[in-house]
XYZ file of C-alpha atoms in Angstrom:
773
model
C -69.550 -5.305 159.071
C -67.506 -8.889 161.215
C -70.131 -10.790 160.621
C -70.582 -10.398 157.111
C -66.444 -10.455 156.721
C -66.683 -13.707 158.194
C -69.163 -15.223 156.257
C -67.253 -14.402 153.129
C -64.064 -15.895 154.558
C -66.117 -19.313 154.837
C -67.513 -19.346 151.913
C -64.363 -18.864 150.223
C -62.693 -21.194 151.858
C -65.581 -23.797 151.044
C -64.891 -23.071 147.055
C -61.219 -23.661 147.238
C -61.947 -27.057 149.356
C -63.660 -27.648 145.834
C -62.267 -28.904 142.791
C -64.564 -26.462 140.534
C -62.837 -23.153 141.464
C -59.455 -24.764 141.544
C -60.308 -25.957 137.707
C -62.023 -22.834 136.934
C -58.881 -20.959 138.031
C -56.427 -23.057 135.824
C -58.987 -23.098 132.702
C -59.142 -19.328 132.636
C -55.486 -18.767 133.039
C -54.525 -21.147 129.964
C -57.460 -19.761 127.727
C -56.044 -15.952 128.464
C -52.526 -17.600 127.890
C -53.333 -19.320 124.762
C -55.151 -15.891 123.177
C -52.174 -14.129 124.715
C -49.541 -16.139 122.814
C -51.629 -16.445 119.703
C -51.541 -12.986 119.286
C -48.373 -11.667 120.230
C -46.509 -14.322 118.981
C -46.704 -13.932 115.201
C -45.809 -9.941 115.793
C -42.711 -10.280 117.602
C -41.879 -12.823 114.493
C -42.069 -10.956 112.276
C -40.659 -7.841 113.946
C -37.297 -10.092 114.659
C -37.545 -10.989 110.718
C -37.448 -7.028 109.808
C -35.282 -5.773 111.628
C -32.451 -8.734 110.534
C -33.474 -8.285 106.781
C -33.802 -4.704 106.710
C -30.694 -4.121 108.366
C -31.874 -2.757 111.437
C -33.693 0.067 109.390
C -37.149 -1.537 109.624
C -38.924 1.214 112.819
C -42.429 0.828 113.581
C -46.056 -1.053 112.663
C -48.909 1.052 111.377
C -50.851 -0.227 113.980
C -51.439 -0.145 117.710
C -50.230 -3.291 119.314
C -52.312 -2.613 122.865
C -55.122 -3.642 120.598
C -54.201 -6.673 118.531
C -52.920 -8.070 121.195
C -55.490 -7.481 123.535
C -59.052 -6.003 122.078
C -59.015 -7.456 118.311
C -61.365 -10.782 117.504
C -58.344 -13.115 118.339
C -57.216 -10.975 121.722
C -57.849 -11.378 125.183
C -60.696 -9.804 126.466
C -63.048 -10.463 123.786
C -62.498 -14.119 123.820
C -62.477 -14.132 127.975
C -66.318 -12.465 127.656
C -67.393 -14.592 124.904
C -66.401 -17.003 126.909
C -67.564 -15.319 130.448
C -71.148 -16.895 130.881
C -68.965 -20.954 131.052
C -68.224 -20.777 133.619
C -70.480 -18.215 136.056
C -72.991 -21.463 136.641
C -69.906 -23.899 137.304
C -68.672 -20.903 140.251
C -72.490 -20.283 141.492
C -74.565 -22.686 140.930
C -74.541 -24.599 145.081
C -73.493 -20.900 146.377
C -77.482 -20.885 148.197
C -78.128 -23.739 147.243
C -75.837 -26.033 148.940
C -76.803 -24.666 151.621
C -80.168 -25.620 151.107
C -79.523 -29.243 150.339
C -76.925 -29.465 153.203
C -79.400 -28.519 155.770
C -76.801 -25.304 156.718
C -78.939 -22.892 156.100
C -82.059 -24.006 158.923
C -78.637 -23.792 161.072
C -77.765 -19.847 159.079
C -81.732 -19.107 159.936
C -81.833 -19.819 163.824
C -78.960 -18.668 164.196
C -78.550 -14.626 165.542
C -77.572 -13.681 161.560
C -79.176 -11.809 159.662
C -80.419 -11.983 156.117
C -78.618 -8.813 154.397
C -75.345 -10.685 156.111
C -75.619 -13.838 155.248
C -76.490 -12.649 151.227
C -73.570 -10.368 151.573
C -70.830 -12.255 152.743
C -71.744 -14.975 149.959
C -71.688 -12.451 147.274
C -68.623 -10.723 148.515
C -67.194 -13.968 148.862
C -67.471 -14.064 144.693
C -66.359 -10.828 144.205
C -63.337 -12.499 146.502
C -62.623 -14.792 143.533
C -63.599 -12.341 140.646
C -60.191 -10.940 141.496
C -58.805 -13.383 141.300
C -59.960 -13.617 137.557
C -59.366 -9.884 137.127
C -55.371 -10.636 138.231
C -55.455 -13.611 136.060
C -55.560 -11.148 133.954
C -54.063 -8.012 134.505
C -50.936 -10.279 134.836
C -50.742 -10.987 131.093
C -51.826 -6.607 131.183
C -48.959 -6.187 133.041
C -46.174 -8.529 130.577
C -48.237 -6.740 128.185
C -47.205 -3.034 129.110
C -43.554 -4.506 129.635
C -43.924 -5.836 126.264
C -45.248 -3.182 124.384
C -43.163 -0.374 123.724
C -45.337 2.664 124.809
C -48.275 0.438 125.779
C -51.708 2.384 125.905
C -51.991 0.863 129.311
C -55.302 3.566 131.157
C -57.070 1.753 128.110
C -56.501 -1.723 129.093
C -57.611 -0.632 132.555
C -60.824 -0.051 131.278
C -60.719 -2.911 129.942
C -60.203 -4.593 132.580
C -63.061 -2.828 134.606
C -65.440 -3.686 131.951
C -64.614 -7.654 132.888
C -64.982 -7.002 136.270
C -68.357 -5.039 135.985
C -69.254 -7.819 133.579
C -67.792 -10.619 135.803
C -69.541 -9.561 139.108
C -72.562 -8.583 137.307
C -72.554 -12.386 135.726
C -72.079 -13.548 139.452
C -74.827 -11.792 140.931
C -77.323 -12.978 138.229
C -76.100 -16.724 139.048
C -76.148 -16.462 143.401
C -79.642 -15.359 142.673
C -80.475 -18.361 140.585
C -78.912 -20.560 142.999
C -81.401 -19.539 145.744
C -84.387 -20.388 144.065
C -83.589 -24.514 143.756
C -82.064 -27.536 145.564
C -80.403 -28.241 142.677
C -76.827 -27.686 141.529
C -77.439 -28.315 138.179
C -81.131 -26.558 138.075
C -79.536 -23.384 139.050
C -76.452 -23.849 136.533
C -79.101 -24.345 133.476
C -81.189 -21.181 134.982
C -78.480 -19.101 135.411
C -77.759 -19.806 131.532
C -81.046 -19.018 130.690
C -81.120 -15.807 132.278
C -78.002 -14.575 130.874
C -79.298 -15.625 127.266
C -82.396 -13.780 128.054
C -80.475 -10.100 129.352
C -78.338 -10.870 125.732
C -81.786 -10.887 124.133
C -83.731 -8.616 125.875
C -82.756 -5.222 124.094
C -84.487 -6.604 120.857
C -88.011 -6.943 122.639
C -91.168 -4.493 122.376
C -88.248 -1.834 120.523
C -91.432 -0.522 118.737
C -92.670 1.280 121.685
C -90.716 4.051 122.628
C -90.548 3.957 126.284
C -90.346 0.108 126.712
C -87.558 -0.017 123.453
C -85.660 2.201 126.096
C -86.484 -0.089 129.283
C -85.651 -3.457 127.199
C -82.751 -1.624 125.551
C -81.496 -1.060 128.819
C -81.690 -3.588 130.381
C -79.873 -5.790 127.626
C -76.374 -6.775 128.762
C -75.232 -7.891 125.295
C -72.875 -5.266 123.724
C -72.069 -3.063 127.517
C -68.840 -3.805 128.060
C -68.046 -2.574 124.144
C -67.179 1.150 125.122
C -65.040 -0.371 128.214
C -62.925 -2.632 125.846
C -61.967 0.549 123.396
C -61.343 2.671 125.967
C -64.684 4.435 126.957
C -66.105 4.955 130.692
C -69.209 6.582 130.878
C -71.711 6.374 133.490
C -74.427 4.920 131.688
C -72.823 2.049 131.132
C -71.111 2.311 135.074
C -74.658 2.188 136.167
C -75.795 -0.495 134.716
C -73.829 -2.963 135.388
C -74.189 -1.330 139.372
C -78.398 -1.530 139.155
C -78.243 -5.071 137.828
C -75.825 -6.424 140.218
C -77.978 -4.546 143.554
C -81.534 -5.764 141.545
C -80.355 -9.342 141.841
C -78.193 -9.029 145.322
C -81.530 -8.059 146.609
C -83.475 -10.551 144.531
C -81.519 -12.882 146.814
C -82.233 -11.572 149.591
C -85.967 -10.956 149.372
C -85.228 -15.200 148.495
C -83.587 -15.793 151.418
C -85.212 -13.854 153.235
C -89.142 -15.186 152.454
C -88.620 -18.777 153.379
C -87.663 -16.779 156.726
C -90.888 -15.318 157.041
C -94.449 -16.159 156.455
C -95.851 -13.605 154.721
C -98.825 -13.107 151.785
C -97.673 -14.242 147.913
C -98.686 -10.735 147.250
C -96.650 -8.925 149.337
C -93.397 -10.766 148.502
C -94.607 -10.159 144.652
C -95.275 -6.707 145.282
C -91.510 -6.492 146.817
C -89.454 -7.658 143.706
C -92.172 -5.899 142.118
C -90.886 -2.473 144.109
C -86.587 -3.097 143.449
C -87.104 -4.374 139.908
C -89.703 -0.651 139.079
C -86.021 0.927 141.260
C -83.374 -0.781 139.109
C -85.923 0.283 136.589
C -86.360 4.260 136.904
C -83.096 5.111 138.181
C -81.063 2.946 134.543
C -83.553 5.784 132.296
C -82.778 8.277 134.413
C -79.127 7.586 134.223
C -79.712 7.070 130.418
C -80.703 10.645 129.765
C -78.243 12.078 127.833
C -78.044 15.461 129.844
C -76.717 12.693 132.576
C -74.046 10.899 131.168
C -70.969 11.681 131.777
C -67.822 10.535 129.330
C -64.197 9.631 130.639
C -61.723 8.425 127.165
C -58.954 6.672 128.651
C -57.182 6.229 124.999
C -53.649 8.602 124.796
C -55.099 10.177 121.390
C -59.122 10.314 122.081
C -60.424 8.160 119.534
C -63.415 7.724 121.141
C -64.584 11.530 120.909
C -65.271 13.648 118.505
C -62.115 15.291 116.621
C -61.129 18.121 118.034
C -62.516 19.947 114.613
C -65.573 18.334 115.001
C -66.215 19.829 118.593
C -65.931 22.996 117.036
C -68.083 23.159 114.394
C -70.495 21.164 117.084
C -69.979 24.128 119.581
C -70.246 26.751 117.086
C -74.203 25.543 117.363
C -74.531 27.222 120.545
C -77.335 25.600 122.980
C -80.041 26.335 119.548
C -82.526 22.489 119.393
C -81.677 20.791 116.607
C -83.909 18.614 114.756
C -83.383 15.300 112.913
C -86.399 13.464 110.952
C -85.154 10.363 110.313
C -87.375 8.915 106.628
C -86.682 5.452 106.244
C -88.555 4.051 102.996
C -89.910 0.452 102.741
C -88.497 -0.189 99.134
C -85.761 1.425 99.806
C -81.522 0.783 100.327
C -80.649 0.509 103.605
C -84.558 0.523 105.210
C -83.416 -2.534 108.278
C -81.226 0.186 109.915
C -83.836 2.302 109.753
C -86.659 0.206 111.659
C -87.814 0.888 115.194
C -86.148 -2.072 116.335
C -82.596 -0.412 115.350
C -83.495 3.094 116.634
C -80.923 2.518 119.495
C -77.986 1.297 118.006
C -78.896 4.668 114.889
C -78.896 6.797 117.767
C -75.540 4.682 119.391
C -73.488 4.439 115.709
C -74.374 7.893 114.685
C -75.654 10.684 116.826
C -74.223 9.509 120.393
C -70.822 10.981 120.322
C -73.088 14.259 118.936
C -75.215 14.384 122.050
C -72.361 13.866 123.993
C -70.971 17.469 123.565
C -74.326 18.958 122.776
C -77.714 17.554 123.968
C -80.343 19.775 122.432
C -81.299 16.941 120.037
C -84.935 15.732 119.062
C -85.325 12.985 116.950
C -88.412 12.257 114.951
C -88.894 8.837 112.601
C -91.178 8.852 108.888
C -91.885 5.615 107.653
C -93.153 5.420 104.194
C -93.273 3.152 100.922
C -92.796 5.121 97.368
C -90.896 4.449 94.357
C -89.138 6.921 92.150
C -91.164 8.320 89.542
C -91.000 5.390 86.256
C -89.155 3.043 88.201
C -90.830 -0.374 87.443
C -88.714 -3.025 88.942
C -90.463 -3.386 91.962
C -93.677 -3.252 89.826
C -91.523 -6.359 88.155
C -91.544 -8.131 90.781
C -94.839 -8.800 91.986
C -96.806 -8.881 87.981
C -100.340 -7.303 88.123
C -100.052 -5.669 92.048
C -100.042 -2.287 92.883
C -97.957 -0.495 95.304
C -100.048 -0.275 98.208
C -100.242 -4.037 97.422
C -97.141 -4.440 97.383
C -96.089 -3.068 100.795
C -98.918 -5.610 102.412
C -97.382 -8.169 101.051
C -93.592 -7.154 102.057
C -95.061 -6.000 105.684
C -96.805 -9.286 106.105
C -93.530 -11.337 105.146
C -91.326 -9.166 107.630
C -94.435 -9.197 110.338
C -95.026 -5.255 110.243
C -97.731 -3.212 110.438
C -98.215 -1.984 106.899
C -99.994 0.556 109.197
C -96.943 2.008 110.266
C -95.473 3.203 106.901
C -96.636 6.576 104.991
C -98.324 6.208 101.413
C -96.699 7.861 98.228
C -99.746 10.672 98.853
C -98.736 11.731 102.448
C -95.499 11.829 102.070
C -94.751 13.323 98.889
C -97.371 16.130 100.915
C -94.893 16.242 103.844
C -91.341 16.683 101.600
C -90.240 16.294 98.188
C -87.238 13.038 98.447
C -87.200 12.202 94.716
C -83.848 14.777 94.622
C -82.414 12.135 97.858
C -83.309 8.961 95.175
C -85.877 8.453 98.136
C -83.233 6.536 99.967
C -82.689 6.566 103.629
C -81.753 9.965 105.043
C -81.833 12.718 107.536
C -83.240 15.948 107.016
C -81.717 18.017 110.020
C -83.147 21.134 110.897
C -81.690 24.060 112.822
C -82.467 27.868 113.200
C -85.656 27.725 110.174
C -83.138 26.400 107.962
C -82.744 22.544 107.355
C -80.253 19.894 105.095
C -80.655 16.258 104.028
C -77.534 13.696 105.856
C -77.193 10.833 103.885
C -76.496 6.740 104.229
C -74.105 5.187 102.021
C -73.510 2.844 99.473
C -70.708 0.853 102.051
C -70.500 -1.284 105.208
C -70.894 1.657 107.628
C -73.646 3.487 105.828
C -74.268 5.854 108.218
C -72.379 9.341 108.020
C -69.004 9.900 109.601
C -67.653 13.205 111.107
C -66.507 14.634 107.714
C -70.237 14.574 106.379
C -72.579 15.633 109.576
C -69.967 18.686 110.230
C -70.798 19.850 105.877
C -74.257 19.534 107.247
C -74.318 21.765 109.928
C -71.817 24.109 108.459
C -74.575 24.451 106.004
C -76.538 25.081 108.402
C -74.932 28.131 109.482
C -73.313 29.570 106.853
C -75.368 31.914 104.301
C -73.205 29.829 101.653
C -71.084 26.762 101.021
C -68.451 26.634 98.371
C -69.371 27.021 94.665
C -67.682 24.905 92.803
C -68.859 25.358 88.978
C -67.199 22.766 86.447
C -66.853 24.345 82.743
C -68.841 22.578 79.653
C -69.470 23.256 76.379
C -66.520 22.069 74.929
C -67.135 18.316 76.101
C -64.854 18.247 78.791
C -65.781 15.888 81.821
C -68.900 15.170 83.006
C -70.514 15.481 86.738
C -73.555 13.882 85.697
C -72.279 10.997 84.454
C -70.861 8.481 86.376
C -68.618 6.419 83.425
C -64.603 5.767 83.292
C -63.774 8.894 82.512
C -66.250 11.213 83.822
C -66.372 13.173 87.610
C -70.193 12.535 88.810
C -68.546 9.318 92.075
C -66.636 11.727 93.483
C -68.084 15.272 92.916
C -72.417 14.858 92.946
C -72.545 11.633 93.250
C -75.431 11.286 97.028
C -74.651 7.509 97.445
C -70.783 8.078 98.134
C -69.560 9.802 101.067
C -66.419 10.729 99.884
C -68.219 12.989 97.091
C -68.352 16.482 96.908
C -71.231 17.338 97.871
C -71.559 15.366 100.729
C -68.068 17.208 102.116
C -69.244 20.622 101.859
C -69.219 21.519 98.667
C -72.019 23.026 95.923
C -71.554 22.197 92.259
C -73.037 23.141 89.159
C -71.745 23.335 85.365
C -71.353 26.502 83.965
C -71.324 27.275 79.566
C -68.963 30.303 80.097
C -69.308 31.137 76.862
C -72.872 32.528 76.854
C -72.007 33.502 80.662
C -69.717 35.484 82.349
C -68.315 33.345 85.931
C -70.412 34.374 88.892
C -68.358 36.249 91.011
C -69.011 33.831 94.498
C -67.980 31.696 92.554
C -64.855 29.391 95.163
C -63.606 27.429 92.368
C -63.448 26.995 88.664
C -62.676 23.839 87.477
C -61.726 23.718 83.809
C -61.046 19.413 83.165
C -60.254 18.774 80.060
C -61.836 20.693 77.039
C -61.398 18.412 73.566
C -62.462 21.700 71.525
C -60.623 25.052 70.858
C -62.044 27.791 73.992
C -63.349 30.261 72.027
C -61.808 34.025 72.481
C -64.710 34.985 74.466
C -64.384 31.956 76.975
C -60.254 32.308 77.181
C -61.188 36.948 77.823
C -63.782 35.437 80.529
C -61.030 32.791 82.243
C -58.847 35.366 82.314
C -60.682 38.256 83.747
C -62.009 35.625 86.565
C -57.811 34.403 86.804
C -57.621 38.868 87.111
C -59.902 38.973 89.766
C -57.945 36.630 92.459
C -60.678 33.607 91.682
C -59.642 30.241 92.067
C -58.944 27.494 89.092
C -58.466 23.571 88.963
C -57.143 23.045 85.817
C -56.970 19.621 84.002
C -55.469 19.156 80.775
C -54.597 15.690 78.200
C -51.118 15.652 76.083
C -53.396 15.042 73.196
C -55.270 18.155 74.160
C -52.404 20.623 75.052
C -53.488 23.062 72.212
C -56.255 23.666 73.457
C -55.439 24.230 77.012
C -52.417 26.281 76.913
C -53.974 29.102 75.768
C -55.180 29.513 79.505
C -51.675 27.861 81.125
C -49.625 30.278 78.588
C -51.913 33.302 81.403
C -50.263 31.911 83.998
C -46.616 31.094 82.904
C -47.225 27.616 82.725
C -46.789 25.686 79.806
C -47.822 21.575 79.205
C -44.550 20.253 76.655
C -45.631 18.594 73.605
C -44.777 14.429 74.165
C -45.836 11.708 76.538
C -44.591 10.363 79.249
C -43.276 6.649 79.419
C -42.919 4.130 82.315
C -41.847 0.386 81.633
C -43.742 -1.977 83.109
C -44.428 -6.175 83.123
C -47.800 -4.851 84.229
C -49.053 -1.804 82.484
C -49.002 -0.592 79.453
C -46.454 2.219 79.172
C -48.220 5.459 79.298
C -48.932 4.179 82.559
C -46.890 6.548 84.726
C -47.027 6.416 88.758
C -46.640 10.194 89.757
C -46.621 10.807 93.706
C -47.656 14.217 95.581
C -45.048 15.633 97.510
C -43.908 17.723 100.425
C -45.129 20.515 99.012
C -48.452 18.339 97.861
C -48.354 16.458 100.845
C -48.659 19.800 102.834
C -52.246 21.478 100.809
C -54.523 19.261 103.759
C -53.348 18.574 107.094
C -55.032 15.116 106.171
C -52.284 13.952 103.771
C -49.174 15.250 105.464
C -50.412 13.501 108.429
C -50.535 10.319 106.219
C -46.648 11.003 105.506
C -46.481 11.343 108.920
C -48.036 8.685 109.822
C -46.388 6.317 107.750
C -42.270 8.115 108.070
C -42.588 9.564 105.060
C -44.033 6.538 102.769
C -45.517 8.314 100.295
C -48.924 7.484 98.185
C -48.516 6.575 94.394
C -50.892 8.328 91.841
C -51.630 6.341 88.669
C -51.416 9.386 85.639
C -52.281 7.503 82.051
C -51.429 9.835 79.493
C -49.408 12.609 81.025
C -47.246 15.197 79.704
C -44.648 17.152 81.390
C -45.267 20.509 82.959
C -42.685 24.231 82.080
C -43.388 26.777 84.214
C -41.484 30.404 84.486
C -40.689 32.422 87.628
C -41.170 35.896 86.022
C -44.860 36.108 86.567
C -46.719 37.686 89.458
C -47.373 33.976 90.772
C -45.018 31.562 92.497
C -45.468 28.335 91.640
C -44.325 25.240 93.256
C -44.184 20.897 91.757
C -46.946 19.255 93.223
C -47.402 15.723 91.229
C -44.211 14.584 90.550
C -42.459 11.336 89.282
C -40.878 8.755 90.624
C -36.842 9.679 90.018
C -35.365 7.684 86.683
C -38.698 5.837 86.539
C -40.118 7.769 83.580
C -38.846 9.324 80.095
C -40.409 12.116 77.197
C -41.842 10.287 73.980
C -41.558 13.015 71.634
C -43.410 11.155 68.685
C -46.187 9.008 68.525
C -47.045 6.931 72.079
C -48.130 3.305 70.877
C -49.696 1.433 73.422
C -50.373 -1.560 72.355
C -47.522 -3.957 70.826
C -44.112 -3.778 71.611
C -42.241 -1.803 73.687
C -41.315 1.393 73.335
C -37.814 2.205 72.525
C -35.954 5.306 74.125
C -34.605 7.245 70.184
C -33.084 10.768 71.956
C -32.527 11.270 68.105
C -35.651 11.179 68.121
C -36.445 14.354 70.219
C -36.850 11.615 73.035
C -35.043 12.815 77.001
C -35.064 11.719 80.488
C -34.796 14.003 83.362
C -34.274 13.103 87.084
C -37.983 13.379 87.381
C -40.780 15.022 85.822
C -43.245 17.491 87.152
C -46.844 16.508 86.707
C -48.831 18.697 88.434
C -48.447 22.246 89.851
C -49.894 24.837 92.615
C -50.147 28.123 91.755
C -50.293 31.158 94.771
C -50.433 35.351 94.865
C -51.798 38.179 97.194
C -54.480 39.451 95.243
C -57.552 42.049 96.421
C -56.857 41.248 99.922
C -56.294 36.989 99.231
C -54.438 34.568 98.519
C -55.756 33.550 95.176
C -55.176 29.281 94.379
C -54.443 27.461 91.068
C -53.956 23.735 90.557
C -52.451 22.309 86.934
C -52.091 18.735 86.296
C -51.261 17.103 83.205
C -53.606 14.413 83.221
C -57.263 14.836 83.942
C -57.708 10.482 84.155
C -55.739 10.267 88.066
C -60.140 12.234 88.836
C -61.829 9.269 87.435
C -63.288 6.333 89.099
C -61.074 3.855 87.645
C -57.835 5.746 88.549
C -59.454 7.470 92.035
C -57.911 4.395 94.647
C -57.595 6.835 97.026
C -59.836 9.385 98.423
C -57.795 11.473 100.246
C -55.386 12.807 96.819
C -58.652 13.863 95.440
C -60.052 15.711 98.696
C -56.866 17.165 99.779
C -56.443 19.534 96.736
C -59.941 20.953 96.457
C -59.751 20.897 100.246
C -56.897 22.809 99.269
C -58.519 25.196 96.960
C -61.461 25.913 99.204
C -59.073 27.222 102.279
C -58.851 24.483 103.773
C -62.283 24.643 105.018
C -63.706 21.133 103.342
C -63.967 18.212 103.150
C -63.106 18.437 106.546
C -60.905 16.089 107.965
C -60.374 13.816 110.525
C -57.531 12.235 111.510
C -55.824 10.922 114.871
C -51.655 11.020 114.613
C -50.056 7.526 114.286
C -50.375 5.109 117.545
C -46.862 5.001 119.206
C -47.242 1.536 120.526
C -46.105 0.631 116.898
C -43.598 -2.077 118.385
C -42.420 -4.919 120.588
C -39.309 -4.259 123.147
C -40.077 -7.936 123.814
C -37.980 -10.354 120.558
C -39.609 -14.069 119.915
C -37.034 -15.762 121.841
C -38.684 -13.868 124.829
C -42.048 -14.853 123.875
C -41.093 -18.168 123.435
C -40.395 -18.331 127.464
C -43.820 -16.624 128.153
C -45.260 -19.510 126.317
C -43.788 -22.223 128.101
C -43.967 -19.849 131.314
C -47.695 -19.355 131.038
C -49.118 -21.878 128.928
C -47.809 -24.513 130.765
C -45.576 -24.417 134.145
C -48.324 -21.757 135.428
C -51.093 -24.415 135.147
C -49.623 -27.180 135.717
C -48.339 -25.880 139.089
C -51.360 -24.765 139.789
C -52.332 -27.904 139.692
C -50.291 -29.957 141.226
C -50.980 -27.040 144.506
C -54.914 -27.540 144.137
C -54.576 -31.042 144.030
C -52.446 -31.547 146.833
C -54.630 -29.332 149.326
C -58.092 -31.206 148.229
C -55.989 -34.757 148.512
C -54.864 -33.259 152.288
C -57.942 -31.455 152.549
C -60.000 -34.712 152.464
C -57.643 -36.647 154.457
C -58.334 -35.028 157.253
């Protein structure tokens, strides 16, 4: 060990007696200071401005400042890692080749110094230099922790660990390349090429399962991504340690090989043995059951939410089989290709495998179209579906034989209800259900949709929503401006109720009784008078304790009021008016008060995260609601207008000419705030009956639904908050700076100009004195 340390000390001294090490330190410091100040300065400046002009009322930003300064695209860590490959080849290009060029390697060979000592000593010197780079970043981390109130310091130390492991990996590769040639420039170029290869190898031979796992393991691209966001796992740690040990071993074999005369095949065998050992260790370490995790974030944002964990735990140890059906002609096909399997597993299933390793994954590729869909054939005139598949496979360098033909896939499974889009079928204890992909940037289902899918496999039945038909109510099949299809049965929308745990159907109440297993009956804006039979059946359903969502419109108050009066509620005549320079006067902004927000924890947590800021909900054409507390229901307002913003127009409201005028003599009236939504509760038959009433039905239409929280909140409350599964994290605590803008400017001057200048002067003096000696 003494010899290793002596060689390391000599090598480190040689590094700092050359301008390269000083140049790298200064360049790295300037880079870090630039990105640190550029991220911190606008935040401090904006905070000072808000404190000045709000009279000190400004409290916090909405996001994490720690992430904003250090971990976003313009942060220190991301840019340091992106530019790291520029520094490493310059650092390592002469570490071994210099000895060969100068002839000093012969002195080392002739001395009683083992090759192992030479290699380990030189690599220890590089690690010491890497530690200096880490200390540079740690300097900015410490400043950030001091300047950011309640900074996420554990997440930052995780990012530092990722940086250190990556730079040690890069330098191990660079040291090996330096041992292969006497020319330092060739060594540097070789290091560039090898780093590129390790970044690209994860895309090679991905269509072969075993090879895909190995090449994906070898790929260095994205290996620090988890650590950069605060998640440390043994798979990534093993990867870096394996790659470091492999290239240090390669360097040893190269140095030792120059000292001994042995057949080429024996030397080659040693290299192959090192590679094999590395791959075996890496493959074993990447098995799901053997991976350990440490989420260093304060809110555990890299881990499944505790609600989702509970659902996964309920599955027990029984295996789950997941089959991905990927249509060559379907939307999102690229995400399901064999080349993307590891990304699919990492993006979607890795968080679940962490808590339940008993997953089995299958993949089925096919090509098919929906019956009657001729759009594909119009693009390829005169070609049948098999010829089109051949042409498209050839264009994408794919083997068409990997795809099942339409007649084959139709014998296996009926995917017509899913629109033959890319879906996953999950099977558990003899039951199965589909998890869908979605028409958004995220594509894969998130925790609420996956948890709902798991629940479908465990529960005997899901909450059933029945939508009344027969009186021109809002449709759950259509997705037009006034219809409800987009949030109820749309399979391609992640917020739709069918993807979040509900079974949905329609019912003609005039033709049959309402089933007893109905979770919620929805009466959405009927346009014609309800028959006595319909009213009696609704009354009977309510009397038995059934939950209900009732939505009306001012123009049809007479149609809906017979049902409302059974509950002690009435939609008042007239229509609310709210004057605005941008909207028509019938566009009234209401908001969910605390009684409404507390219907579901996701929405109430939103108010907590935004310090009580309300979320406005535009209601187009709405009337005030009136109720009596003398009945058996407890009635609470949940949707109300802002104080003094609206008034009620008694007569006909004209919206396409001059602005309406408040005229009390015509029956117009004002109150502080009008109620446009109510919730009703009572205890009956051993459970709490829940009913929601709103005097506007358009707020659930796609054109008015600007946010999914409110409508999901209402349905969740009616389903006793079992579905949808709301996943949320508390507001970040690191949302304010203790630094002011002048403080940041002092750090900018010190870190970006003064400290690099001092290092430059110190390094220059040291090098000049060294040269004179």
